[in-house]
mmCIF file of C-alpha atoms in Angstrom:
data_model
loop_
_atom_site.group_PDB
_atom_site.id
_atom_site.type_symbol
_atom_site.label_atom_id
_atom_site.label_comp_id
_atom_site.label_asym_id
_atom_site.label_seq_id
_atom_site.Cartn_x
_atom_site.Cartn_y
_atom_site.Cartn_z
ATOM 1 C CA UNK A 1 0.000 0.000 0.000
ATOM 2 C CA UNK A 2 1.205 3.500 -0.741
ATOM 3 C CA UNK A 3 1.751 6.115 1.942
ATOM 4 C CA UNK A 4 -0.472 8.507 -0.052
ATOM 5 C CA UNK A 5 -3.428 6.140 0.422
ATOM 6 C CA UNK A 6 -2.796 5.962 4.170
ATOM 7 C CA UNK A 7 -2.364 9.716 4.426
ATOM 8 C CA UNK A 8 -5.652 10.276 2.623
ATOM 9 C CA UNK A 9 -7.557 7.975 5.012
ATOM 10 C CA UNK A 10 -5.844 9.547 8.033
ATOM 11 C CA UNK A 11 -6.504 13.108 6.901
ATOM 12 C CA UNK A 12 -10.146 12.291 6.188
ATOM 13 C CA UNK A 13 -10.451 10.799 9.692
ATOM 14 C CA UNK A 14 -8.844 13.878 11.269
ATOM 15 C CA UNK A 15 -11.127 16.166 9.251
ATOM 16 C CA UNK A 16 -14.161 14.579 10.948
ATOM 17 C CA UNK A 17 -13.136 16.346 14.181
ATOM 18 C CA UNK A 18 -13.194 19.682 12.331
ATOM 19 C CA UNK A 19 -16.346 19.221 10.227
ATOM 20 C CA UNK A 20 -18.508 22.323 9.959
ATOM 21 C CA UNK A 21 -21.512 20.362 11.233
ATOM 22 C CA UNK A 22 -22.051 17.116 13.159
ATOM 23 C CA UNK A 23 -24.023 15.805 10.173
ATOM 24 C CA UNK A 24 -20.794 15.547 8.132
ATOM 25 C CA UNK A 25 -18.950 13.435 10.722
ATOM 26 C CA UNK A 26 -20.555 10.126 9.670
ATOM 27 C CA UNK A 27 -19.865 10.745 5.989
ATOM 28 C CA UNK A 28 -16.211 11.575 6.616
ATOM 29 C CA UNK A 29 -15.706 8.566 8.888
ATOM 30 C CA UNK A 30 -17.282 6.213 6.353
ATOM 31 C CA UNK A 31 -14.755 7.470 3.771
ATOM 32 C CA UNK A 32 -11.820 6.763 6.119
ATOM 33 C CA UNK A 33 -12.792 3.686 8.171
ATOM 34 C CA UNK A 34 -13.986 0.144 7.547
ATOM 35 C CA UNK A 35 -17.435 -0.644 8.955
ATOM 36 C CA UNK A 36 -15.835 -3.058 11.451
ATOM 37 C CA UNK A 37 -13.105 -0.669 12.621
ATOM 38 C CA UNK A 38 -11.678 -1.318 16.096
ATOM 39 C CA UNK A 39 -10.445 1.622 18.151
ATOM 40 C CA UNK A 40 -8.286 1.229 21.233
ATOM 41 C CA UNK A 41 -8.115 4.473 23.139
ATOM 42 C CA UNK A 42 -7.670 5.988 26.574
ATOM 43 C CA UNK A 43 -11.224 4.970 27.497
ATOM 44 C CA UNK A 44 -11.014 1.384 26.242
ATOM 45 C CA UNK A 45 -11.908 -0.587 23.129
ATOM 46 C CA UNK A 46 -14.693 0.374 20.726
ATOM 47 C CA UNK A 47 -15.929 -1.370 17.593
ATOM 48 C CA UNK A 48 -17.654 -0.028 14.498
ATOM 49 C CA UNK A 49 -18.056 3.352 12.866
ATOM 50 C CA UNK A 50 -20.881 4.318 15.251
ATOM 51 C CA UNK A 51 -18.578 3.874 18.253
ATOM 52 C CA UNK A 52 -15.852 5.963 16.606
ATOM 53 C CA UNK A 53 -18.464 8.554 15.693
ATOM 54 C CA UNK A 54 -19.505 8.841 19.375
ATOM 55 C CA UNK A 55 -15.829 9.283 20.290
ATOM 56 C CA UNK A 56 -15.392 12.049 17.689
ATOM 57 C CA UNK A 57 -18.647 13.794 18.661
ATOM 58 C CA UNK A 58 -17.690 13.723 22.351
ATOM 59 C CA UNK A 59 -14.408 15.448 21.542
ATOM 60 C CA UNK A 60 -16.216 17.957 19.317
ATOM 61 C CA UNK A 61 -18.319 18.870 22.372
ATOM 62 C CA UNK A 62 -15.312 19.593 24.588
ATOM 63 C CA UNK A 63 -16.332 21.681 27.642
ATOM 64 C CA UNK A 64 -13.801 24.380 26.658
ATOM 65 C CA UNK A 65 -15.547 24.771 23.300
ATOM 66 C CA UNK A 66 -15.139 23.282 19.853
ATOM 67 C CA UNK A 67 -11.509 22.510 19.250
ATOM 68 C CA UNK A 68 -9.340 21.858 16.253
ATOM 69 C CA UNK A 69 -7.622 18.555 15.482
ATOM 70 C CA UNK A 70 -4.551 18.661 13.231
ATOM 71 C CA UNK A 71 -2.117 16.018 12.011
ATOM 72 C CA UNK A 72 1.199 17.605 12.989
ATOM 73 C CA UNK A 73 3.661 15.097 11.529
ATOM 74 C CA UNK A 74 4.244 13.150 8.402
ATOM 75 C CA UNK A 75 2.746 9.686 8.008
ATOM 76 C CA UNK A 76 5.261 6.939 8.719
ATOM 77 C CA UNK A 77 4.116 3.747 7.022
ATOM 78 C CA UNK A 78 5.886 0.410 7.159
ATOM 79 C CA UNK A 79 3.691 -1.846 4.988
ATOM 80 C CA UNK A 80 0.026 -1.803 6.123
ATOM 81 C CA UNK A 81 0.663 0.001 9.447
ATOM 82 C CA UNK A 82 1.021 3.757 9.794
ATOM 83 C CA UNK A 83 1.618 6.229 12.583
ATOM 84 C CA UNK A 84 1.277 9.964 12.886
ATOM 85 C CA UNK A 85 1.195 12.645 15.565
ATOM 86 C CA UNK A 86 -1.723 14.960 16.185
ATOM 87 C CA UNK A 87 -2.583 17.976 18.294
ATOM 88 C CA UNK A 88 -5.997 19.040 19.582
ATOM 89 C CA UNK A 89 -6.411 22.645 20.699
ATOM 90 C CA UNK A 90 -9.414 24.396 22.190
ATOM 91 C CA UNK A 91 -10.348 28.064 21.695
ATOM 92 C CA UNK A 92 -8.782 30.927 23.579
ATOM 93 C CA UNK A 93 -5.669 29.092 24.692
ATOM 94 C CA UNK A 94 -7.720 26.416 26.444
ATOM 95 C CA UNK A 95 -6.647 22.832 26.987
ATOM 96 C CA UNK A 96 -4.255 21.356 24.439
ATOM 97 C CA UNK A 97 -3.651 17.670 23.940
ATOM 98 C CA UNK A 98 -1.073 15.907 21.781
ATOM 99 C CA UNK A 99 -0.749 12.275 20.869
ATOM 100 C CA UNK A 100 0.213 9.586 18.436
ATOM 101 C CA UNK A 101 -2.111 7.257 16.571
ATOM 102 C CA UNK A 102 -1.088 3.932 15.093
ATOM 103 C CA UNK A 103 -3.448 2.653 12.415
ATOM 104 C CA UNK A 104 -3.764 -0.490 10.320
ATOM 105 C CA UNK A 105 -5.151 -0.174 6.812
ATOM 106 C CA UNK A 106 -7.115 -2.693 4.801
ATOM 107 C CA UNK A 107 -8.013 -1.902 1.189
ATOM 108 C CA UNK A 108 -7.131 1.759 1.744
ATOM 109 C CA UNK A 109 -9.308 2.217 4.836
ATOM 110 C CA UNK A 110 -8.434 2.239 8.530
ATOM 111 C CA UNK A 111 -9.615 -0.982 10.187
ATOM 112 C CA UNK A 112 -7.690 -0.717 13.469
ATOM 113 C CA UNK A 113 -6.643 2.338 15.408
ATOM 114 C CA UNK A 114 -4.648 2.743 18.605
ATOM 115 C CA UNK A 115 -4.816 6.208 20.167
ATOM 116 C CA UNK A 116 -2.011 7.317 22.473
ATOM 117 C CA UNK A 117 -2.959 10.638 24.087
ATOM 118 C CA UNK A 118 -0.318 12.766 25.803
ATOM 119 C CA UNK A 119 3.443 12.813 25.669
ATOM 120 C CA UNK A 120 5.596 9.994 26.960
ATOM 121 C CA UNK A 121 7.560 10.771 30.074
ATOM 122 C CA UNK A 122 11.336 10.582 29.719
ATOM 123 C CA UNK A 123 13.010 7.352 30.779
ATOM 124 C CA UNK A 124 14.457 7.459 34.272
#
């Protein structure tokens, strides 16, 4: 698989967080994810586009206000796995979160996603 294909799926996924309206979230996710996608995140394991959609909508409704999600690195892709870094910022200098996602792609769509939120602490 080509890195361009992975980057397209990843960027479409990230764009769901920034959609102008909640109604566009489902459409964007269905362009980026398989219907049986599995997401491992800070709150546990979720399966299916509907579960990922709830995750995205919850973040879109951040108490500090609607934030912006941006891929802030290149896409590193050995074979069918890819990783990238992201940053989520809220308005007015509110909370900021960074992380790294690792995704597996099948037929050009993300079918597995592991979300690592926050920076790693330095080794002791």
